[in-house]
Short mmCIF file of C-alpha atoms and ligand atoms in Angstrom, two decimals:
data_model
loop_
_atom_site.label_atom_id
_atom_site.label_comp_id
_atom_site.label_asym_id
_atom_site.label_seq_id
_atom_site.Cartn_x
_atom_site.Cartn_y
_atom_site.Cartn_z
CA UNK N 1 0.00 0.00 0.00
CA UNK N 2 1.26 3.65 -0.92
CA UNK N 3 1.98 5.55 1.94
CA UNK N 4 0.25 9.23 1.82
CA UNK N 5 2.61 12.11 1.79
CA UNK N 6 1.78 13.57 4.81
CA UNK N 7 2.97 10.46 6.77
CA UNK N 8 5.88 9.65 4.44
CA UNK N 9 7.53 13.44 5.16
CA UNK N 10 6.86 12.57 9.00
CA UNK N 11 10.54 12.33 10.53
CA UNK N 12 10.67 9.63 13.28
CA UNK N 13 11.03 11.34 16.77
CA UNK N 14 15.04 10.82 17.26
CA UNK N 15 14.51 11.40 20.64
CA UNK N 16 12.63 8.03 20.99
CA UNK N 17 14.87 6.39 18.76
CA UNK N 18 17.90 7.05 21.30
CA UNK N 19 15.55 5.73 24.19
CA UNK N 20 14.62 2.63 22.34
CA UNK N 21 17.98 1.53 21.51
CA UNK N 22 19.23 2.32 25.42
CA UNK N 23 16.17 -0.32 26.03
CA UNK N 24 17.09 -2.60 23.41
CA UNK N 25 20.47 -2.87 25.39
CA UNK N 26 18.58 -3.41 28.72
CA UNK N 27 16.22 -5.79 27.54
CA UNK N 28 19.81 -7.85 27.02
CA UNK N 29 21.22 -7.51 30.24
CA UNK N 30 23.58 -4.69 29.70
CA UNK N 31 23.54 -1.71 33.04
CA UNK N 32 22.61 1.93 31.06
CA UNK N 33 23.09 5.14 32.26
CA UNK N 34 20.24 6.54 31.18
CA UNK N 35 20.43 10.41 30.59
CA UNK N 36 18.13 10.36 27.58
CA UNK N 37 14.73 10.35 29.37
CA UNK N 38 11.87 13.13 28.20
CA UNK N 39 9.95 12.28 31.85
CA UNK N 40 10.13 12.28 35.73
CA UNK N 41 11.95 9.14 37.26
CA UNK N 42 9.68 9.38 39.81
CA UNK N 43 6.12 7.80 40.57
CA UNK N 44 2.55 9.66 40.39
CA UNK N 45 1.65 10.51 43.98
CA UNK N 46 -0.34 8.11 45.87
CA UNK N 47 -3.15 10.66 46.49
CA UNK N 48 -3.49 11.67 42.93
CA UNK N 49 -3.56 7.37 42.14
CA UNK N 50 -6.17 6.76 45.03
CA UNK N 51 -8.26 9.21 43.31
CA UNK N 52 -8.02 7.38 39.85
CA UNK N 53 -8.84 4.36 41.52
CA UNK N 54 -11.92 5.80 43.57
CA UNK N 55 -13.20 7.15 39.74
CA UNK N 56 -13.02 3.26 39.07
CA UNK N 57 -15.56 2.07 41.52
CA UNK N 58 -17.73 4.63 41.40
CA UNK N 59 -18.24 3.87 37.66
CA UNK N 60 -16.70 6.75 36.01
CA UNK N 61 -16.21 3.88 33.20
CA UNK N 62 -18.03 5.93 30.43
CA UNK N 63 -17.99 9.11 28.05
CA UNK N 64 -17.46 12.27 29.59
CA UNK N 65 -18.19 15.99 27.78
CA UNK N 66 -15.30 15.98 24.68
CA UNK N 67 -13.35 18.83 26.15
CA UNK N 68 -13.11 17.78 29.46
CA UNK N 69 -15.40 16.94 32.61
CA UNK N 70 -16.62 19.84 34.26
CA UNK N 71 -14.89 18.98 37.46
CA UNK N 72 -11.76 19.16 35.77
CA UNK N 73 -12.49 22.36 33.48
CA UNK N 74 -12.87 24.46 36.68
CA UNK N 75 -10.10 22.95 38.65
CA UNK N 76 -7.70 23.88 35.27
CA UNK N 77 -9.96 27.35 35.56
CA UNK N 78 -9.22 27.90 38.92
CA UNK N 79 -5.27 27.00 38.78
CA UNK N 80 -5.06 29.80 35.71
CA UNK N 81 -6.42 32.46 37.89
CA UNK N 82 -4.33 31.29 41.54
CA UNK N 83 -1.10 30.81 39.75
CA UNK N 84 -0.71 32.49 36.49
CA UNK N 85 -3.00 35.44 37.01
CA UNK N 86 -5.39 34.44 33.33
CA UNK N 87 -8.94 34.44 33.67
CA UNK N 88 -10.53 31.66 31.93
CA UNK N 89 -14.65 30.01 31.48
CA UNK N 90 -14.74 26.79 31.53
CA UNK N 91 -15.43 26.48 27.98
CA UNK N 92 -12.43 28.48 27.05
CA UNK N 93 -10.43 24.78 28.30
CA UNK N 94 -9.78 21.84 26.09
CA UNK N 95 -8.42 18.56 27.76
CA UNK N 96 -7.04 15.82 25.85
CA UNK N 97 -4.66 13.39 25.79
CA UNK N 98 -1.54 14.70 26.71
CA UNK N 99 -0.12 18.10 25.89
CA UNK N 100 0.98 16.79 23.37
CA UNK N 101 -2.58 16.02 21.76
CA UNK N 102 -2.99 19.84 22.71
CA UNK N 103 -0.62 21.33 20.56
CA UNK N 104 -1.87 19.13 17.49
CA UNK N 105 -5.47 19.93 17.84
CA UNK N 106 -4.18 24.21 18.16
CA UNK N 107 -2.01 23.72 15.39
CA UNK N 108 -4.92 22.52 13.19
CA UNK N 109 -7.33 24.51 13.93
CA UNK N 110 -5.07 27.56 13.49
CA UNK N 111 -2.74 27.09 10.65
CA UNK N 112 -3.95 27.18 7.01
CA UNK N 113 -1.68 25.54 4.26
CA UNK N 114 1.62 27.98 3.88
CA UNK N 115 1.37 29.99 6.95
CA UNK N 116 4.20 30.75 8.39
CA UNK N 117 5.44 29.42 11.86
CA UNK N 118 8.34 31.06 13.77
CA UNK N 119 9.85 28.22 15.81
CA UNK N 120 13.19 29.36 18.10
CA UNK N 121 15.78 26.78 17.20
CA UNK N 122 16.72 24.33 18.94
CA UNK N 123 13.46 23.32 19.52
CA UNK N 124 11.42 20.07 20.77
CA UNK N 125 10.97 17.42 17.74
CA UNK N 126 7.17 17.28 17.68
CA UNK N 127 6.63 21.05 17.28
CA UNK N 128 8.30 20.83 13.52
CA UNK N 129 6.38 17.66 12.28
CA UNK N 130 3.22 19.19 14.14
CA UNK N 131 3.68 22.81 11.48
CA UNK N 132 4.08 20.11 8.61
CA UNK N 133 1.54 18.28 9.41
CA UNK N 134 -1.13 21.44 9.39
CA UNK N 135 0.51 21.93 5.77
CA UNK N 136 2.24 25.68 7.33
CA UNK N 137 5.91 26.02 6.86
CA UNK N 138 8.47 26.14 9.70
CA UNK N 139 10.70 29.01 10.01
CA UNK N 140 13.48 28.19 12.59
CA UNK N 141 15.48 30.95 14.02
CA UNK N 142 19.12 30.34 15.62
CA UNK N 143 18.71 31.62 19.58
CA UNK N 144 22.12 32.17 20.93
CA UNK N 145 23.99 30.91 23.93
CA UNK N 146 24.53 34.64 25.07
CA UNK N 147 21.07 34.82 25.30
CA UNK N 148 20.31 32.35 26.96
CA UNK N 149 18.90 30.05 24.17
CA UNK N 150 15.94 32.63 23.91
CA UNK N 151 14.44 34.39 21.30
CA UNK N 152 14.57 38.09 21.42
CA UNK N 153 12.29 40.39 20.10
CA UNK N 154 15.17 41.62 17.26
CA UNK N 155 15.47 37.94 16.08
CA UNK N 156 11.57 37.25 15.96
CA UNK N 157 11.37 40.58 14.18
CA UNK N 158 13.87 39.82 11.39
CA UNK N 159 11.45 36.22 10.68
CA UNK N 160 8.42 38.06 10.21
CA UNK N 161 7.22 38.33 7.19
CA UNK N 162 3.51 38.82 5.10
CA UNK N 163 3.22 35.45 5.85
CA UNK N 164 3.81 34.97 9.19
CA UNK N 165 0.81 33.84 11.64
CA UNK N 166 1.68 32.21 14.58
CA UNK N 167 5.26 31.86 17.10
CA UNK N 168 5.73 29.00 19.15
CA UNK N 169 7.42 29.57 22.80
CA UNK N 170 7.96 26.69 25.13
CA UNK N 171 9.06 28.48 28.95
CA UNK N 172 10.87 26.55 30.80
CA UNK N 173 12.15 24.77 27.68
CA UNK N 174 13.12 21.52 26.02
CA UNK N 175 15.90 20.91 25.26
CA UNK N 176 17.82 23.88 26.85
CA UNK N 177 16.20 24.45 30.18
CA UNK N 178 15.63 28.37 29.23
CA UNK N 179 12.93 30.55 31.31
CA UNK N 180 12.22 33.38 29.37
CA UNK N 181 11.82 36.66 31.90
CA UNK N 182 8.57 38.69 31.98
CA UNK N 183 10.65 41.52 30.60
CA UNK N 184 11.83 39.50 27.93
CA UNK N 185 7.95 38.54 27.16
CA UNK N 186 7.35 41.87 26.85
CA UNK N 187 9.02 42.52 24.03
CA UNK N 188 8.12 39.30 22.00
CA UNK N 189 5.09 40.52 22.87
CA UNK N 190 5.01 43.69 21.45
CA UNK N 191 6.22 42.39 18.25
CA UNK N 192 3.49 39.85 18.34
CA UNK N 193 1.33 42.67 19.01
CA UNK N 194 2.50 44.96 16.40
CA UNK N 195 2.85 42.27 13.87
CA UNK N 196 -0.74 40.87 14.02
CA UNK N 197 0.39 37.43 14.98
CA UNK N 198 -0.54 34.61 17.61
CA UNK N 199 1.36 32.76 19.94
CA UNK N 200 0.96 28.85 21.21
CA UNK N 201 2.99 28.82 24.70
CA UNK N 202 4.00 25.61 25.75
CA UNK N 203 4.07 25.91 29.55
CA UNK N 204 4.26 22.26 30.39
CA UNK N 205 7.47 22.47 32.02
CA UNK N 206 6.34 25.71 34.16
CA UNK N 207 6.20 23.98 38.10
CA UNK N 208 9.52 23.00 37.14
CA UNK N 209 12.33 26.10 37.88
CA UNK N 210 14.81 26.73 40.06
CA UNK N 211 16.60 29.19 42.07
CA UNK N 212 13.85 31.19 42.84
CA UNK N 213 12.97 31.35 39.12
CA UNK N 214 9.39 32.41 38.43
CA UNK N 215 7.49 31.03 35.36
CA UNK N 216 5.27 33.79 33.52
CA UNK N 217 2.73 32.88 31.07
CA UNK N 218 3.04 35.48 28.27
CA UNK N 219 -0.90 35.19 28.08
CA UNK N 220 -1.27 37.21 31.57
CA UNK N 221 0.86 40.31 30.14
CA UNK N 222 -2.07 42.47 28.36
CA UNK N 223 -6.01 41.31 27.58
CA UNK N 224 -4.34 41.71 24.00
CA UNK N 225 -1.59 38.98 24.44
CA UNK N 226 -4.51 36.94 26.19
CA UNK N 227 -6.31 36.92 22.77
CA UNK N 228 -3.62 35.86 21.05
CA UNK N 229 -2.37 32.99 22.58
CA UNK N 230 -3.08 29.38 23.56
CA UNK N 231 -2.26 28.43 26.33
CA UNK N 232 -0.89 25.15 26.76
CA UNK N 233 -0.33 22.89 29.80
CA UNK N 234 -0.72 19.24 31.43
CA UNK N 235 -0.35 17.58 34.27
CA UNK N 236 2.62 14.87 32.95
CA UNK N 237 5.90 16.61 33.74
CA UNK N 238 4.79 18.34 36.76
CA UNK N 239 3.16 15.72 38.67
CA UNK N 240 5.06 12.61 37.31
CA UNK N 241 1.74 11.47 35.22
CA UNK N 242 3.12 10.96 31.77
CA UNK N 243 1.88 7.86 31.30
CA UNK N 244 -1.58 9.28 32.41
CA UNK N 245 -2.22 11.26 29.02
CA UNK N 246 -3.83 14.32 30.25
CA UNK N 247 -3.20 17.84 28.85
CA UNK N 248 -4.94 21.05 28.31
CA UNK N 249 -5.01 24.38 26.24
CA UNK N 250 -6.71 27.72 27.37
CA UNK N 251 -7.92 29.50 24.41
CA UNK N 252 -10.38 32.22 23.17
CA UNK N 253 -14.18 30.68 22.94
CA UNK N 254 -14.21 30.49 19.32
CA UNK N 255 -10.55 28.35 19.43
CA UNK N 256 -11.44 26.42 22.02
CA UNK N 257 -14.63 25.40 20.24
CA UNK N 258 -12.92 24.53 17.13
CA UNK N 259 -10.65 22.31 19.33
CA UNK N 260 -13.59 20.84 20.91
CA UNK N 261 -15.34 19.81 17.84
CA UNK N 262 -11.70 18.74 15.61
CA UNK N 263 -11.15 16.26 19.04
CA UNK N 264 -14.96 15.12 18.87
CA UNK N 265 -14.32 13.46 15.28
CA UNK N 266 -11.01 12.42 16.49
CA UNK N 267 -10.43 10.72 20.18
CA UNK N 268 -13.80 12.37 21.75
CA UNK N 269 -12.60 12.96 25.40
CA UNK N 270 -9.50 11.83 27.10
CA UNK N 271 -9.54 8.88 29.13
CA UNK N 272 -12.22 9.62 32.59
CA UNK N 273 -10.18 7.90 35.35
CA UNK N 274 -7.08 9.80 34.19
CA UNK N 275 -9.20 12.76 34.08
CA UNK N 276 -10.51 12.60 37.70
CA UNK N 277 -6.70 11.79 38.34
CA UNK N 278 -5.81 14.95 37.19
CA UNK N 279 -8.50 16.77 39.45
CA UNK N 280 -6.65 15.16 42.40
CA UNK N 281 -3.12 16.62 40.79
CA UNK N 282 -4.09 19.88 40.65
CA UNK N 283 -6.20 20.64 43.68
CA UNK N 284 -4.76 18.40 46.17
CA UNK N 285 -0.95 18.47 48.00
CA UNK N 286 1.60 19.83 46.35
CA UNK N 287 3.99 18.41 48.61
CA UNK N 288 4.71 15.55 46.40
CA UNK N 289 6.55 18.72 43.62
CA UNK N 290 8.05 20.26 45.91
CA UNK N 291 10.10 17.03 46.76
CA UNK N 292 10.64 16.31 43.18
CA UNK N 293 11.57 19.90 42.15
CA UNK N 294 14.11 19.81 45.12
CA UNK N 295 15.79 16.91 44.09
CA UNK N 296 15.93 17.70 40.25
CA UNK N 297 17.80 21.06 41.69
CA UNK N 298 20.32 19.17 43.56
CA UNK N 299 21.05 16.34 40.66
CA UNK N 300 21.34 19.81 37.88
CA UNK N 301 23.85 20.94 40.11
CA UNK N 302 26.00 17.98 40.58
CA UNK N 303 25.44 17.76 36.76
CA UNK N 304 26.19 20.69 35.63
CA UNK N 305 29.50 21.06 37.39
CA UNK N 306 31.27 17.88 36.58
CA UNK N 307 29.84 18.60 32.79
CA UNK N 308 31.59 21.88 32.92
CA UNK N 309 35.22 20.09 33.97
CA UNK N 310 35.00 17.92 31.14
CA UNK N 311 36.86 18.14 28.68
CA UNK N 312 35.70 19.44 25.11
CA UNK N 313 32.18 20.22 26.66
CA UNK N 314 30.52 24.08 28.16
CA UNK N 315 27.10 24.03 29.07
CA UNK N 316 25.13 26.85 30.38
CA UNK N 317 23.22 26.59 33.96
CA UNK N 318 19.41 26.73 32.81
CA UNK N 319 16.94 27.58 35.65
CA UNK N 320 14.08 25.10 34.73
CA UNK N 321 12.88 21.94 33.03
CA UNK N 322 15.31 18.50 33.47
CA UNK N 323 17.30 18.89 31.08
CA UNK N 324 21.29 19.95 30.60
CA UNK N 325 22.03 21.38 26.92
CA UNK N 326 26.21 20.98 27.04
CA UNK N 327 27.76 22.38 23.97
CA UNK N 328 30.53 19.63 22.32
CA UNK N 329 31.17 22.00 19.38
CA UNK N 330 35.00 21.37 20.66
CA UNK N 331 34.98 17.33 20.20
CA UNK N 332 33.53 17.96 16.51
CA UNK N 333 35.87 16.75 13.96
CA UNK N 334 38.25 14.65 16.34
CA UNK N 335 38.25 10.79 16.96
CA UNK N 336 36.96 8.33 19.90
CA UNK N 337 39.60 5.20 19.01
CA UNK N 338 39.94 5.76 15.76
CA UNK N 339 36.01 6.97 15.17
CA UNK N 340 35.40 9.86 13.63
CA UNK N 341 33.37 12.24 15.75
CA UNK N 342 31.31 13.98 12.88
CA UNK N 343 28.49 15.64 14.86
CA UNK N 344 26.49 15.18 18.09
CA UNK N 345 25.38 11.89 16.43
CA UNK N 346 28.09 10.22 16.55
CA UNK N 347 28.99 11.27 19.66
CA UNK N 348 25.65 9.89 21.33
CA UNK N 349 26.68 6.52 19.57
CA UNK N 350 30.36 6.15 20.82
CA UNK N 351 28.76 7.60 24.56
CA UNK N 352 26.31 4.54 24.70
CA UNK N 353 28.35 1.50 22.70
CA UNK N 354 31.42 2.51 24.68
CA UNK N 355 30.33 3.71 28.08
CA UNK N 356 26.71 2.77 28.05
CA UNK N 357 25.76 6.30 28.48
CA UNK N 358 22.15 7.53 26.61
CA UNK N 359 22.34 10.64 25.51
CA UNK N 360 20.08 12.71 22.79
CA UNK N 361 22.07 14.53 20.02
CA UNK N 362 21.55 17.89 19.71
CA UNK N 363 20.68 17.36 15.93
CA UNK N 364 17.31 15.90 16.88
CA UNK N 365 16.60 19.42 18.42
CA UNK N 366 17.96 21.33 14.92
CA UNK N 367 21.44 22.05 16.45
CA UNK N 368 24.70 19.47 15.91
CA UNK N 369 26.51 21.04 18.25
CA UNK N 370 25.02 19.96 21.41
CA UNK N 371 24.11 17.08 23.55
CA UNK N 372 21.08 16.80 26.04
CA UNK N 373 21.30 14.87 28.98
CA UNK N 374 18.34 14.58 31.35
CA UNK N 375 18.66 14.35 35.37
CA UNK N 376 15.38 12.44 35.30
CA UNK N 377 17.60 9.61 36.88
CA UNK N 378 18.76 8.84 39.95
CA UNK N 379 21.25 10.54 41.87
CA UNK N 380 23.49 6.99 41.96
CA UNK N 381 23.13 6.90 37.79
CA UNK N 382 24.12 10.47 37.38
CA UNK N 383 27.34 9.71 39.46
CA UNK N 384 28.61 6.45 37.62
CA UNK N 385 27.43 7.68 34.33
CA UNK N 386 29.03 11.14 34.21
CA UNK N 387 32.53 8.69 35.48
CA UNK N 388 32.09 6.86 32.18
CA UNK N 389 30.95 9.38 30.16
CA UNK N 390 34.41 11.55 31.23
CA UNK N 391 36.39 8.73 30.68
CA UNK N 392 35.34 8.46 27.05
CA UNK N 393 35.92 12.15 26.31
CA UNK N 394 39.61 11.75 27.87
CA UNK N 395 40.57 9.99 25.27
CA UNK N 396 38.92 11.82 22.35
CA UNK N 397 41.75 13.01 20.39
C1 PLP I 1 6.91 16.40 27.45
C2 PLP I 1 6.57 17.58 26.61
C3 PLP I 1 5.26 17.80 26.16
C4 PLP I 1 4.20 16.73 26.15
O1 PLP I 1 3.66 16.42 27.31
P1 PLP I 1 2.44 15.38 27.36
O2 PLP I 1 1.45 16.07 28.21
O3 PLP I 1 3.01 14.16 28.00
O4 PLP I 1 1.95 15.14 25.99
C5 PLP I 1 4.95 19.00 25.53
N1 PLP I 1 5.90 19.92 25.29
C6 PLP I 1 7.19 19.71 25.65
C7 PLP I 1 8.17 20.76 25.35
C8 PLP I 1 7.56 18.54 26.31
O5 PLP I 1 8.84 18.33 26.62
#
């Protein structure tokens, strides 16, 4: 059968690729260091799986409203106003599987074939086959190191063009860790303003900074902004739930209902129990994050120093997310016993034949030059494999 062209110019995620050859290896015996994983180490909290399990035997076995129970609509409602300061309905709120799912169903609801779509490079993998796959056109623009790995509002600027509709920014991001400042909003946002454009914001990493880092959604800057943007967020990074598939995007009405009505022909709501889950995540302790957000600052630490003292690699400290984005622009173009180090690829192969460390190559994010290594592991991993990993880059010559 002939494949359709939409799903032949679909680019396996390399990120999963990486992950399912570290597995491969584990599945035949062999000890990985794991640093390539996209999701908490740690378990959903009991409280949040008791309520899951309480949806299950009170029957909460069938359909539920597409876009979300109602239960769950206000509790998303209510954690937009408490934390991020955005008034929503519950109309205006879309659940679905994952954040994921959210991003799709914005992306086709918004785009029209040849719109343009600024996307800061390096970016997350699914953002770039999620613009092809609403038949718009990517336009990636190079952030910088010196700033952080964020876009500024001279760089979004200089990609805007006739064509130009939408921007994506992901704060706290994947792969670099960046947390763009509310000044630094500001003046995306006044391009986006002045420009006529709208904005998807990615938040799902936004419970997740550090040193006294605060997350703004670029949504709560002006009523304008508001209008302009969806929203998205989910419950699977912040409260260890990824296997849960539960996400969410805050939108104007007239979005949200087109979301609501592309999902009804496609999946109809997300799973019930997970939703009810979810209802448990956001309202009840948050004692369980705080833990986990503690110990992902002490492991980036630890990480992020011995990174810096090896050699060949610099790697900024980002203030959010799990995730360490070293550059190894220095090893490019040397040799690992007589193997040519060509770009990050190859680099992420020699790390896990020859040490049994996983890491993701920058080029699955749109930049050679870097590695990304995740501290979703434990503390005891991160130790042994940043020994090995060292070892190897000794003797890259
Ligand atoms: C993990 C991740 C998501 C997807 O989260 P799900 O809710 O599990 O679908 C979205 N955006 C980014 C940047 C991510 O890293």
């Amino acid at each position: 059968m002939r494949i359709a062209r939409r799903a032949r110019e679909i680019n396996p995620s390399p990120t999963l690729a990486i992950d399912a050859r570290a597995k491969e290896l584990v599945a035949s015996g062999v000890k990985v260091f794991n640093f390539s994983a996209g999701e908490p180490d740690f378990d959903t909290p009991p409280h949040i799986k008791e309520a899951a399990v309480a949806a299950l035997e009170r029957g909460m076995t069938k359909y539920t409203p597409v876009g979300g129970t109602p239960e769950l609509r206000k509790a998303i409602c209510r954690k937009l106003k408490d934390e991020n300061g955005l008034d929503y309905q519950p109309e205006q709120i879309v659940v679905s599987a994952g954040a994921k799912h959210s991003l799709y169903n914005a992306m086709q609801v918004l785009l029209e074939p040849g719109d343009e779509v600024i996307l800061p490079l390096p970016y997350w993998v699914s953002y770039l086959e999620q613009i092809k796959l609403a038949g718009a056109v990517p336009i990636l623009v190079q952030t910088r190191p010196e700033n952080g790995f964020k876009l500024t509002a001279e760089e979004l600027l200089s990609a805007v063009t006739r064509r130009t509709r939408m921007v994506i920014i992901n704060s706290p991001g994947n792969p670099t860790g960046a947390v763009y400042t509310r000044e630094e909003l500001q003046s995306l946002g006044e391009v986006i303003e002045k420009n006529n454009l709208i904005v998807i914001s990615d938040e799902i990493y936004e419970k997740l900074v550090y040193d006294g880092c605060q997350h703004v959604s670029i949504a709560s800057l002006s009523s304008d902004l508001k209008e302009r943007t969806v929203v998205i967020n989910g419950v699977s990074k912040a409260y260890a739930m990824t296997g849960w598939r539960i996400g969410y995007a805050a939108a104007p009405v007239a979005v949200a209902k087109a979301m609501v009505d592309f999902q009804s022909h496609t999946t109809s709501n997300p799973t019930s129990i997970a939703q009810a889950a979810s209802v448990a995540a956001l309202c009840g302790s948050q004692e369980p994050l705080q833990q986990m957000v503690g110990e992902f600052r002490r492991r980036r630490d630890y990480m992020w120093e011995r990174l810096n003292a090896m050699p060949g690699i610099s790697c900024l400290k980002p203030q959010g997310a799990f995730y360490l984005f070293p550059s190894v622009a220095a090893l490019i173009g040397r040799s690992y016993k007589g193997q040519p180090i060509r770009g990050s690829g190859d680099l992420a192969r020699i790390l896990l034949e020859e040490a049994q460390v996983a890491v993701v190559p920058g080029v699955a994010f749109g930049d050679d030059r870097y590695l990304r290594l995740s501290y979703a592991t434990s503390m005891e991993d991160i130790v042994e494999g940043l020994d090995r990993m060292e070892e190897v880059l000794r003797q890259v010559q």
